[in-house]
Coordinates of C-alpha atoms in Angstrom, one line a residue:
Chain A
X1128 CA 0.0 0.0 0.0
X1129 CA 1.9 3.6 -1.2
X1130 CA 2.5 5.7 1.7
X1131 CA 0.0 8.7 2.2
X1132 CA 1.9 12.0 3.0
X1133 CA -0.1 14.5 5.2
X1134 CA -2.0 16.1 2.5
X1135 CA -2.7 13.7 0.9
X1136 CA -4.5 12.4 4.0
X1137 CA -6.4 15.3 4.2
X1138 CA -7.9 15.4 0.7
X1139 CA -8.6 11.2 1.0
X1140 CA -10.6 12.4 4.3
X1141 CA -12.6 15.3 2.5
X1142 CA -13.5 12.7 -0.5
X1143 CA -14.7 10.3 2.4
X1144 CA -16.7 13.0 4.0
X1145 CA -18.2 13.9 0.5
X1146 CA -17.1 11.8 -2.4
X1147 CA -17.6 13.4 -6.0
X1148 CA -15.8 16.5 -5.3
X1149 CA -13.7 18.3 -8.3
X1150 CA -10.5 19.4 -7.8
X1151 CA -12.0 23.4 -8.0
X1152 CA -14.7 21.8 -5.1
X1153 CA -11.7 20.6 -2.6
X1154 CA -9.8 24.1 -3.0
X1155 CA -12.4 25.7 -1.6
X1156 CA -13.2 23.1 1.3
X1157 CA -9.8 22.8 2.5
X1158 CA -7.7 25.4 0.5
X1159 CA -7.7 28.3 2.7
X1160 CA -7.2 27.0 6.0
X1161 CA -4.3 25.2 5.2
X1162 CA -2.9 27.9 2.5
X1163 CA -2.3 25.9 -0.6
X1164 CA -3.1 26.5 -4.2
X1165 CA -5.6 24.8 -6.8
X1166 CA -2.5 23.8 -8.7
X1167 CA -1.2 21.8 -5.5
X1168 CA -4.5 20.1 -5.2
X1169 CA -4.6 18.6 -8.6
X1170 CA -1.2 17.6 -8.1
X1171 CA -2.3 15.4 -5.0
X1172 CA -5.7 14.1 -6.7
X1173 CA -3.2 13.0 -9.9
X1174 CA -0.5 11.1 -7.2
X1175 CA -3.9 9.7 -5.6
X1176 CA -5.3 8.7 -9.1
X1177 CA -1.9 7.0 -9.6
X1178 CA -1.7 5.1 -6.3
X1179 CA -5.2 4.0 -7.4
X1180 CA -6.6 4.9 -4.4
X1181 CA -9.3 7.2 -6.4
X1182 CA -11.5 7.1 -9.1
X1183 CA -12.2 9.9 -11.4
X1184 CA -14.9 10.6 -13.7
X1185 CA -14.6 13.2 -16.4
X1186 CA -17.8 15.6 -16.7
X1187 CA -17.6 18.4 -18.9
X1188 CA -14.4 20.0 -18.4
X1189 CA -13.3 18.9 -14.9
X1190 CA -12.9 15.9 -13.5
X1191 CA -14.9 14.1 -10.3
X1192 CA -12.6 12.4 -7.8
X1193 CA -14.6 9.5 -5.8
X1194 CA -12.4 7.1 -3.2
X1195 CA -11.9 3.6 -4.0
X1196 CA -10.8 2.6 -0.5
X1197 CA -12.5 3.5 2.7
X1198 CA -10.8 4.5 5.7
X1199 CA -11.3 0.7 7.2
X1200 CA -9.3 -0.8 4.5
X1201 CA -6.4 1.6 4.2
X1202 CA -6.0 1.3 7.8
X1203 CA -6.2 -2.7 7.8
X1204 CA -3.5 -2.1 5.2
X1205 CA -1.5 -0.2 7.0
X1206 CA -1.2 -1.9 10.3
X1207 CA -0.5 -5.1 8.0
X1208 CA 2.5 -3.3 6.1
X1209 CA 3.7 -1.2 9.9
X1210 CA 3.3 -3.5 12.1
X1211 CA 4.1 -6.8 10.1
X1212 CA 7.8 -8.4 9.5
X1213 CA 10.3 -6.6 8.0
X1214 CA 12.2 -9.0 5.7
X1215 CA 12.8 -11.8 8.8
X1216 CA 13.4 -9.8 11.7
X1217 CA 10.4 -8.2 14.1
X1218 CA 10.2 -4.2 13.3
X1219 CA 12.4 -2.6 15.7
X1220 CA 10.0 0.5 16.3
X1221 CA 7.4 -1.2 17.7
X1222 CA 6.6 -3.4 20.9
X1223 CA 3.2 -5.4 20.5
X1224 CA 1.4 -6.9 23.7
X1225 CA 1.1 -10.3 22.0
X1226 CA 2.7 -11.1 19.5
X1227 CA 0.4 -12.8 16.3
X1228 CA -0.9 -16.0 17.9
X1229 CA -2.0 -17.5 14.3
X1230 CA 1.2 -20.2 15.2
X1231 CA 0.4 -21.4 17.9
X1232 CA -1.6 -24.5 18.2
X1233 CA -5.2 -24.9 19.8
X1234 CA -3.7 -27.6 22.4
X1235 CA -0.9 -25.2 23.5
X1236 CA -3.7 -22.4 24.3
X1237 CA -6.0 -25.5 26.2
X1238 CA -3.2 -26.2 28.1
X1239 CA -2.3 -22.5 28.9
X1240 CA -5.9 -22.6 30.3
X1241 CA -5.6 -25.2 32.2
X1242 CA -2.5 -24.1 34.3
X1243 CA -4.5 -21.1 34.4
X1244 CA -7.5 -22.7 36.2
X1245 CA -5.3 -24.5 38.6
X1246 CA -3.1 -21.5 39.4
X1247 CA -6.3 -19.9 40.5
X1248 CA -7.2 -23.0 42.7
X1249 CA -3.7 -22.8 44.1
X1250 CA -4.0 -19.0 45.1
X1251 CA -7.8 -19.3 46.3
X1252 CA -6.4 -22.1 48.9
X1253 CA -3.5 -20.3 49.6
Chain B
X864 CA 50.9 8.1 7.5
X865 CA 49.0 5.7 5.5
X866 CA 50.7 2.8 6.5
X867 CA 49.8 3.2 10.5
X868 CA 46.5 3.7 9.6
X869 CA 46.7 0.7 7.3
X870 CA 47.7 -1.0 10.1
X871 CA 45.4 0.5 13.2
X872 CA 42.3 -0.5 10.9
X873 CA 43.9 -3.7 10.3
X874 CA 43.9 -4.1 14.5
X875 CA 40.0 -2.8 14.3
X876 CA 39.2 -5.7 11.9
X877 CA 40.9 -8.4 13.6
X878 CA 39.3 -6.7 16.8
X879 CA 36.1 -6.5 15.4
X880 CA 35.9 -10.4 14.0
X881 CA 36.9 -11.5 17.9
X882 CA 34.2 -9.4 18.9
X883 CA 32.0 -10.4 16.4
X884 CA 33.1 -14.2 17.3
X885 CA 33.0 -14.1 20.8
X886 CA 29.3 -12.9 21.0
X887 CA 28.5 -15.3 18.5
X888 CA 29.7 -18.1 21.4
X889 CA 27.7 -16.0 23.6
X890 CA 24.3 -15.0 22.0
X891 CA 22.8 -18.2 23.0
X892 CA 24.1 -18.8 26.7
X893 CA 21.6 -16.2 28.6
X894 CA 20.0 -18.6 31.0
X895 CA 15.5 -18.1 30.9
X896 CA 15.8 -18.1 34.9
X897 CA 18.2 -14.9 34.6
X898 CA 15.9 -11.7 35.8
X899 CA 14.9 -9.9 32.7
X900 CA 16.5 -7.4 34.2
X901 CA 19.6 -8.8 33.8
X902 CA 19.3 -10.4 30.3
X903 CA 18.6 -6.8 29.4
X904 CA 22.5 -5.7 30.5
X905 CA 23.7 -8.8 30.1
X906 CA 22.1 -8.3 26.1
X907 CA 23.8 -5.0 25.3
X908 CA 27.2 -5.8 26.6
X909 CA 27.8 -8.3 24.3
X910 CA 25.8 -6.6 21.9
X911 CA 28.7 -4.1 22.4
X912 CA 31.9 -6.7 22.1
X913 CA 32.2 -5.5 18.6
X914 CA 32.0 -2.4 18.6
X915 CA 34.5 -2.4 22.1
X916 CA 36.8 -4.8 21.3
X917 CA 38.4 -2.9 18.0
X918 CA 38.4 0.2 19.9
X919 CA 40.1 -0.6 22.9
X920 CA 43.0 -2.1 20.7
X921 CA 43.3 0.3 18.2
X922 CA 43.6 2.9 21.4
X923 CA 45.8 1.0 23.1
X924 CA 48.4 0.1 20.1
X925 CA 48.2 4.1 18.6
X926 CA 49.0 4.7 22.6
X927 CA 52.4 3.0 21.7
X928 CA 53.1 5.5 18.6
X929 CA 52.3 8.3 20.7
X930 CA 53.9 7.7 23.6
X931 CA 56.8 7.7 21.6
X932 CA 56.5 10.9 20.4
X933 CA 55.5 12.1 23.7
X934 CA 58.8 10.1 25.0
X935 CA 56.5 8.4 27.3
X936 CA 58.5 5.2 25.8
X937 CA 62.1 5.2 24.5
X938 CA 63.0 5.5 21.2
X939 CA 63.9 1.9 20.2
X940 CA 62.9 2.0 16.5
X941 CA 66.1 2.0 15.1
X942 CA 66.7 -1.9 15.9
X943 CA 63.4 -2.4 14.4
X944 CA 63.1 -5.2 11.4
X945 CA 59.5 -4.6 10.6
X946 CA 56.7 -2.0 10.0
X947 CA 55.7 -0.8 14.2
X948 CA 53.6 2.0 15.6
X949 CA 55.7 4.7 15.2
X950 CA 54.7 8.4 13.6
X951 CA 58.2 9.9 13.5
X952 CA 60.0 6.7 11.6
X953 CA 57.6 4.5 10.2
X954 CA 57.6 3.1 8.4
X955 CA 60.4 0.5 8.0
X956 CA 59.6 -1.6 5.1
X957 CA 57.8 -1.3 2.1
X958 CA 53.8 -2.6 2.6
X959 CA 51.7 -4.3 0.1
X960 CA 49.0 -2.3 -1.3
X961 CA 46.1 -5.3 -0.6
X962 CA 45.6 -4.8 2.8
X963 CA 44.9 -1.3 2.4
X964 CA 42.6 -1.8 -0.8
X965 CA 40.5 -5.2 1.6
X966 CA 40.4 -3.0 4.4
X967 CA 38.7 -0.1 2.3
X968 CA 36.8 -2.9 1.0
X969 CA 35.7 -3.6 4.6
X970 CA 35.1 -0.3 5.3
X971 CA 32.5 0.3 2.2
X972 CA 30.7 -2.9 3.0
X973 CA 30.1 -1.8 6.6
X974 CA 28.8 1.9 5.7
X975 CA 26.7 -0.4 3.0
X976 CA 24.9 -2.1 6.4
X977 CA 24.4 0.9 8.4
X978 CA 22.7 2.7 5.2
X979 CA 20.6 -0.3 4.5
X980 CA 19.7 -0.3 8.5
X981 CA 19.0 3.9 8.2
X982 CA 16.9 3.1 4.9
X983 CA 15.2 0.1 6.7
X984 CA 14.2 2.8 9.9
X985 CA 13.2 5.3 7.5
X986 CA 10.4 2.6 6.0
X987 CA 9.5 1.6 8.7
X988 CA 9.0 5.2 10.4
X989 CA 6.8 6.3 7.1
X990 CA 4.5 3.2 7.3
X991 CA 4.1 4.2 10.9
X992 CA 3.6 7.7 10.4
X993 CA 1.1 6.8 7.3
X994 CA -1.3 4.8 10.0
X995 CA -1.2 7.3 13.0
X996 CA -2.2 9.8 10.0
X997 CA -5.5 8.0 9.5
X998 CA -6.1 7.4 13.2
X999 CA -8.4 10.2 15.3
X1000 CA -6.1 12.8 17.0
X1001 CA -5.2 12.3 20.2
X1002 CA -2.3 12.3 22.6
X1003 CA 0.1 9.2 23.8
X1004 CA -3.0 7.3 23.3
X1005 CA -4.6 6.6 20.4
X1006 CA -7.6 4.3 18.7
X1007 CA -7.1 1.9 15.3
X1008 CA -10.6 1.6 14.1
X1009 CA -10.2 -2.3 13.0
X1010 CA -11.7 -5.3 14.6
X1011 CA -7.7 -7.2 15.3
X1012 CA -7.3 -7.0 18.7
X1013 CA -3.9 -5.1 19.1
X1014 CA -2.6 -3.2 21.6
X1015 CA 1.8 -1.3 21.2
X1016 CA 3.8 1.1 21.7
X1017 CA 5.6 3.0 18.5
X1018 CA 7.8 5.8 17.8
X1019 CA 10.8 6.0 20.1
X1020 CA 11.5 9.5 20.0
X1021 CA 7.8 10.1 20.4
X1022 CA 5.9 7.2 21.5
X1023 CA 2.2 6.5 21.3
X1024 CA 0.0 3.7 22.6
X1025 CA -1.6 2.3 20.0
X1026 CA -5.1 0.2 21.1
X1027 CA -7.5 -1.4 18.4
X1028 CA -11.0 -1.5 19.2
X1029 CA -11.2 -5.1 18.5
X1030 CA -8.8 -5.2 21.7
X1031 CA -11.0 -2.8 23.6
X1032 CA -13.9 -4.8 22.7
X1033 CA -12.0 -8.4 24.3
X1034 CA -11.4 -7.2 27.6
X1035 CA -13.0 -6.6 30.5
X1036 CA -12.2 -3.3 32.7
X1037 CA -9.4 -4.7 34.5
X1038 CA -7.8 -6.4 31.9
X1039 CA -7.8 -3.2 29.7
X1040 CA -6.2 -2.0 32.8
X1041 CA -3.5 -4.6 32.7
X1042 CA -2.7 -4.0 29.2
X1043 CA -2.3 -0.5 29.5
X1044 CA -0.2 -0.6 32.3
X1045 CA 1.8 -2.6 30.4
X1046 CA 2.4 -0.7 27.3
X1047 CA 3.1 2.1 30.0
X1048 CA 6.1 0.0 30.9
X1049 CA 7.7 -0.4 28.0
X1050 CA 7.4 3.7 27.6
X1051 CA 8.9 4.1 31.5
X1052 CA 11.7 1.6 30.7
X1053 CA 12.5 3.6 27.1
X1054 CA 12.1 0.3 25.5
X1055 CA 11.4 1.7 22.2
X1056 CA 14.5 3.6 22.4
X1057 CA 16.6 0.5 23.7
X1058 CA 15.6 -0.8 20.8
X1059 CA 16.9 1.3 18.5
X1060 CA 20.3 1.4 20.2
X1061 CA 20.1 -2.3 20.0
X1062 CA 19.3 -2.3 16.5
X1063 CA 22.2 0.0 15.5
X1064 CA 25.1 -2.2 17.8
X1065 CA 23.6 -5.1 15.9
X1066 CA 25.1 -4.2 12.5
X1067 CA 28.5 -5.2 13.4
X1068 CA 27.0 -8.4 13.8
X1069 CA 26.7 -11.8 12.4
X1070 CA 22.9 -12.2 11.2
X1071 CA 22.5 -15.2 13.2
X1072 CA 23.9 -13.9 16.2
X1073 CA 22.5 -10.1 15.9
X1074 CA 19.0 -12.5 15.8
X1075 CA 19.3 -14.4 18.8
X1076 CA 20.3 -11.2 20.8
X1077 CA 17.4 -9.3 19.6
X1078 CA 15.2 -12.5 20.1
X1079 CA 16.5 -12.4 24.1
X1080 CA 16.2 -8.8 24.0
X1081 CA 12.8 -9.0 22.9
X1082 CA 11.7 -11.5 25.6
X1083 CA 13.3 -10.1 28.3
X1084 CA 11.5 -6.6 27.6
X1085 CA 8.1 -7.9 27.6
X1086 CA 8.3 -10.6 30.5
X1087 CA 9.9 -7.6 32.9
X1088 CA 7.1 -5.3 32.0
X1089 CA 4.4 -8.6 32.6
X1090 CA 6.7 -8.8 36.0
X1091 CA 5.9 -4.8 36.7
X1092 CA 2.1 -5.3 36.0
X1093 CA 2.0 -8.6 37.9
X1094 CA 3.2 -6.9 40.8
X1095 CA 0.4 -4.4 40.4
X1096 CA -2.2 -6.7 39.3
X1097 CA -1.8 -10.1 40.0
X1098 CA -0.2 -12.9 38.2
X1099 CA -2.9 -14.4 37.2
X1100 CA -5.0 -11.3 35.9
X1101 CA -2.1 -10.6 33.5
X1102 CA -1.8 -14.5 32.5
X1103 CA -5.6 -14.3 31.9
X1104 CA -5.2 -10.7 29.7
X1105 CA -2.2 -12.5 27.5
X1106 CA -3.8 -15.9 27.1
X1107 CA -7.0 -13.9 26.5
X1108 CA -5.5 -12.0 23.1
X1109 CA -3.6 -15.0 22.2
X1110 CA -6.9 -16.6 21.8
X1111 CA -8.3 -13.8 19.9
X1112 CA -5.8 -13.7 17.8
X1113 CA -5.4 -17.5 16.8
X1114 CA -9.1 -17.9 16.0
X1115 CA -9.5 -14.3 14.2
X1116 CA -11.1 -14.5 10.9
X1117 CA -8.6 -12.4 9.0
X1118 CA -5.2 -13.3 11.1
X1119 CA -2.6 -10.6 10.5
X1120 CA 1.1 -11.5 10.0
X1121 CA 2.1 -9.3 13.2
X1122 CA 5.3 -9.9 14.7
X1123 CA 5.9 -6.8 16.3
X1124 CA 7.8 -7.4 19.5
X1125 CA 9.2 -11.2 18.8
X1126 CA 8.4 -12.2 22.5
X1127 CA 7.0 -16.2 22.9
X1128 CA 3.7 -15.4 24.5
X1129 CA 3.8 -19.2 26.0
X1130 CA 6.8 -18.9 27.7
X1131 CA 5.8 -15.1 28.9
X1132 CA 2.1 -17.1 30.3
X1133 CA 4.1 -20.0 31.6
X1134 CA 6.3 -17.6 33.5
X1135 CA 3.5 -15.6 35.4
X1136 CA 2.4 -19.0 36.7
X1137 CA 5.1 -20.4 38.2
X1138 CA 5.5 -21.1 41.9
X1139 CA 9.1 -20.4 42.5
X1140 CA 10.9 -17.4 42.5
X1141 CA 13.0 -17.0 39.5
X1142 CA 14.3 -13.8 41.0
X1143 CA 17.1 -15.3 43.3
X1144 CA 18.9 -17.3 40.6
X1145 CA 22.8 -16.0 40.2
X1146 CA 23.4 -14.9 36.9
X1147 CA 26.1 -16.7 34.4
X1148 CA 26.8 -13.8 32.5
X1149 CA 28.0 -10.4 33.8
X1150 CA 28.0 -7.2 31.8
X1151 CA 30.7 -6.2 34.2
X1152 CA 33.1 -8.7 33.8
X1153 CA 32.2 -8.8 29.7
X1154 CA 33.3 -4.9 29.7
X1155 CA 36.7 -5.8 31.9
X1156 CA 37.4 -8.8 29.6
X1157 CA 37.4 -6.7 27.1
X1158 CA 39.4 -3.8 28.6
X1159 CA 42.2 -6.3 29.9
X1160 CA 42.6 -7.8 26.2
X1161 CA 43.3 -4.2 25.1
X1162 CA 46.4 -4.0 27.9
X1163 CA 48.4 -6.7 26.8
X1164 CA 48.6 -5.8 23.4
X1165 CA 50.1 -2.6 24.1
X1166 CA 52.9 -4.5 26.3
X1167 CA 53.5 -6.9 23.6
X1168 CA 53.5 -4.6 20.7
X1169 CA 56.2 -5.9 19.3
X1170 CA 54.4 -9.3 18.8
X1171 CA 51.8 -7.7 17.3
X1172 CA 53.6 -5.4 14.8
X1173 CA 55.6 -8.3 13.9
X1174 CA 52.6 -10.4 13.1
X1175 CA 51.0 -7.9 11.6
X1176 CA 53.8 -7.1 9.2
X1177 CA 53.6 -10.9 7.8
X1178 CA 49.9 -10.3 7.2
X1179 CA 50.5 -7.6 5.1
X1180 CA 53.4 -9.1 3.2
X1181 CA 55.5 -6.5 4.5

C-alpha cells in the first residue's frame, strides 16, 4: 500500500466525507485554511489517481474524484504493512502486547488454560 | 601516514571479527531463569563486544606510537626489522597495497549495512507515520478503528500507545487495565529507544547472532514489563489478559502476519504462573566482567607490541 503524505490524507478524508468533489470543489473546502493553491491540489488528486486509491470521472471539463478505499481498508493495510515483519526480523520501532498467535496450536492455548485454572485454585487455597 | 593507519584498521578488523566471534559463542548462553532485568545488561554488553573490542586495541596500540613521540617510551625503533607503531620513523619496510585496498573494502561494505539499517528505519518510520495519520487525533493514546485485537507502543522519540477497538472490545475493565499498564512499561523503561540502540550495535553483527540477541532482548523486555504489572495486578489477571489475546488472535477470521515485539507469548504465560521465584537465581553472565574482559585484552597488546607489529607485518606481506 503507497504511503500517504499529510495532504494527501487530508484530501482522502474530504473525498470520504463527500465523495464526488472536483478538484476546484476541494480548494475551496480545505484550501484556505491550510494555505495551498488549486494547482497543488490537482497535483495530489493526480499522485492519488496513480496510487489507485481514487477514481475519477470526467464531466464536462473537470474531473470528479470519488475514493476507491475506505478509511477501514487503508487502515487494515497499514497496520499489515507497519506492524508486520520486515524482511525476517520483528520491526524494531514497535513493541506489540502479544505477539500474532495464528502459530500457535489450539492444544498449547488448552493447556495454557488449564495451568491457568489451577493457578487460580492454588491462590484461592492459599 | 598511511601505512599506520593501514595498520590501526587492520587491529580494528581483527578486533572487530573477535568481537564479532565471541558474541556469536555468547548470544545463546543467557539462561530463561536470569531476571529480565539482567538479560537486558547482560544483552547490550555483548551486543557491544564488537564495537568495544576494535576500539580498545586500536587505542591501546596508537598509545604506543604516541607515547613515543611524547617520549612516554624510549625511542627503540632504530633496531626495528618490521613495519611498528611509530609516527616519526615508520615506516620501515615497504607494505603491500592489498591490505589497504580489503580494508577499504571492509570499510564500504560496513557503511553499506548501516545505510541499508538507516533506509530500513526510514520505511519503517513512514509506514508508521502513514497509520497514526489516519487514526483520530489524540495524545500518547490513540484508537485503530479495525476489529484485530492489538494493543503497542511505536515511535521511540515520540511514543504512542496504540489500542484497536477489537482489543478494547475483548477485555473486561481490569484487563484493559493490565494492558495498558503494560504498554506504560515499556514507555517508562524507554524500551522503544533501547531498541533502537540495540538495532544500531547489531550491525556489526553476524545475522544469526544479531537474531538471537534481539530475540533475548525482545523477551526479556516484555516478561519484565508482565513482571511490573504482575506486581500491580496479579499474576494471574495478567496471565488471563495474555492468554485472553492470544486466543483472539489464533481464531480471528482475517489473522494478521504481526510480529511486532518477537516475544513467545507461551513462555511469557508460563512464567506468570510459576510457583518459584525465579528472581534469586545467580546470573552466568555479567556485563561487568564482559566490559573488563574486554578492557584487559586491550592492555596486553600494548605491552606486547612488538608481537603484534611483527605479526601484523607478515599479514601484510610487508
Amino acid at each position: 500500500m503507497p504511503v500517504l503524505g499529510d495532504l494527501e490524507v487530508a484530501v482522502m478524508e474530504a473525498l470520504w466525507d463527500m465523495p464526488g468533489q472536483s478538484a476546484k470543489g476541494l480548494h475551496e473546502q480545505m484550501g484556505g485554511d491550510r494555505g495551498i493553491s488549486l494547482n497543488t491540489i490537482q497535483s495530489t488528486l493526480e499522485r492519488l489517481h496513480r496510487k489507485q486509491l481514487v477514481a475519477r470521472q470526467k464531466s464536462g471539463h473537470a474531473f470528479f474524484y470519488s475514493p476507491q478505499v475506505c478509511r477501514q481498508q487503508l487502515v487494515a493495510a497499514y497496520m499489515q504493512e507497519a506492524l508486520g515483519r520486515f524482511g525476517a526480523d520483528p520491526v524494531a520501532s514497535i513493541a506489540a502486547f502479544v505477539e500474532s498467535a495464528e502459530v500457535l496450536d489450539e492444544e498449547t492455548l488448552d493447556q495454557l488454560e488449564a495451568t491457568l485454572v489451577r493457578f487460580r485454585k492454588q491462590q484461592g487455597a492459599s | 601516514m598511511i601505512e599506520l593507519l593501514t595498520l590501526l584498521l587492520l587491529v580494528g578488523a581483527i578486533g572487530w571479527a573477535v568481537g564479532a566471534c565471541m558474541a556469536w559463542l555468547l548470544a545463546t548462553k543467557f539462561a530463561a531463569c536470569l531476571q529480565p532485568a539482567q538479560r537486558i545488561r547482560d544483552v547490550m554488553a555483548v551486543a557491544c563486544l564488537p564495537w568495544l573490542l576494535p576500539v580498545l586495541w586500536v587505542i591501546a596500540l596508537g598509545a604506543v606510537a604516541v607515547g613515543k613521540r611524547l617520549g612516554w617510551l624510549d625511542d627503540h625503533c632504530a633496531g626495528h626489522g618490521h613495519l611498528h607503531f611509530c609516527l616519526d620513523h615508520f615506516p620501515a619496510l615497504q607494505m603491500s597495497p592489498w591490505p589497504l585496498i580489503l580494508l577499504g573494502l571492509g570499510a564500504l561494505i560496513l557503511v553499506m549495512l548501516v545505510i541499508r539499517r538507516a533506509w530500513r528505519g526510514a520505511q519503517e518510520s513512514a509506514r508508521l507515520n502513514a497509520l497514526l495519520r489516519l487514526l483520530p487525533e489524540g495524545g500518547v493514546l490513540r484508537q485503530i478503528d479495525n476489529d484485530y485485537p492489538v494493543a503497542l507502543v511505536a515511535r521511540p522519540l515520540r511514543p504512542v500507545i496504540l489500542i484497536s477497538r477489537g482489543m478494547l472490545n475483548l477485555l473486561n475493565h481490569s484487563e484493559r487495565r493490565v494492558l495498558l499498564a503494560h504498554e506504560a512499561q515499556h514507555l517508562r523503561c524507554g524500551d522503544l529507544r533501547h531498541a533502537l540502540l540495540l538495532e544500531l550495535l547489531l550491525t556489526l553483527h553476524l545475522p544469526q547472532t544479531a537474531s538471537a540477541l534481539r530475540s533475548t532482548w525482545r523477551q526479556a523486555i516484555e516478561e519484565r514489563a508482565d513482571d511490573r504489572v504482575a506486581e500491580r495486578f496479579g499474576h494471574a489477571l495478567t496471565a488471563q489478559t495474555l492468554l485472553k489475546v492470544a486466543k483472539q488472535q489464533h481464531f480471528a477470521a482475517a489473522p494478521m502476519g504481526l510480529a511486532a515485539s518477537g516475544a513467545d507469548v507461551v513462555r511469557r504465560i508460563e512464567r506468570l504462573l510459576q510457583d518459584t521465584d525465579l528472581s534469586t537465581d545467580p546470573g552466568r553472565l555479567r556485563a561487568f566482567w564482559l566490559a573488563a574482559l574486554s578492557l584487559a585484552s586491550a592492555m596486553p597488546l600494548a605491552a606486547a607490541h612488538h608481537a603484534v607489529e611483527t605479526a601484523l607485518a607478515m599479514i601484510v606481506g610487508a
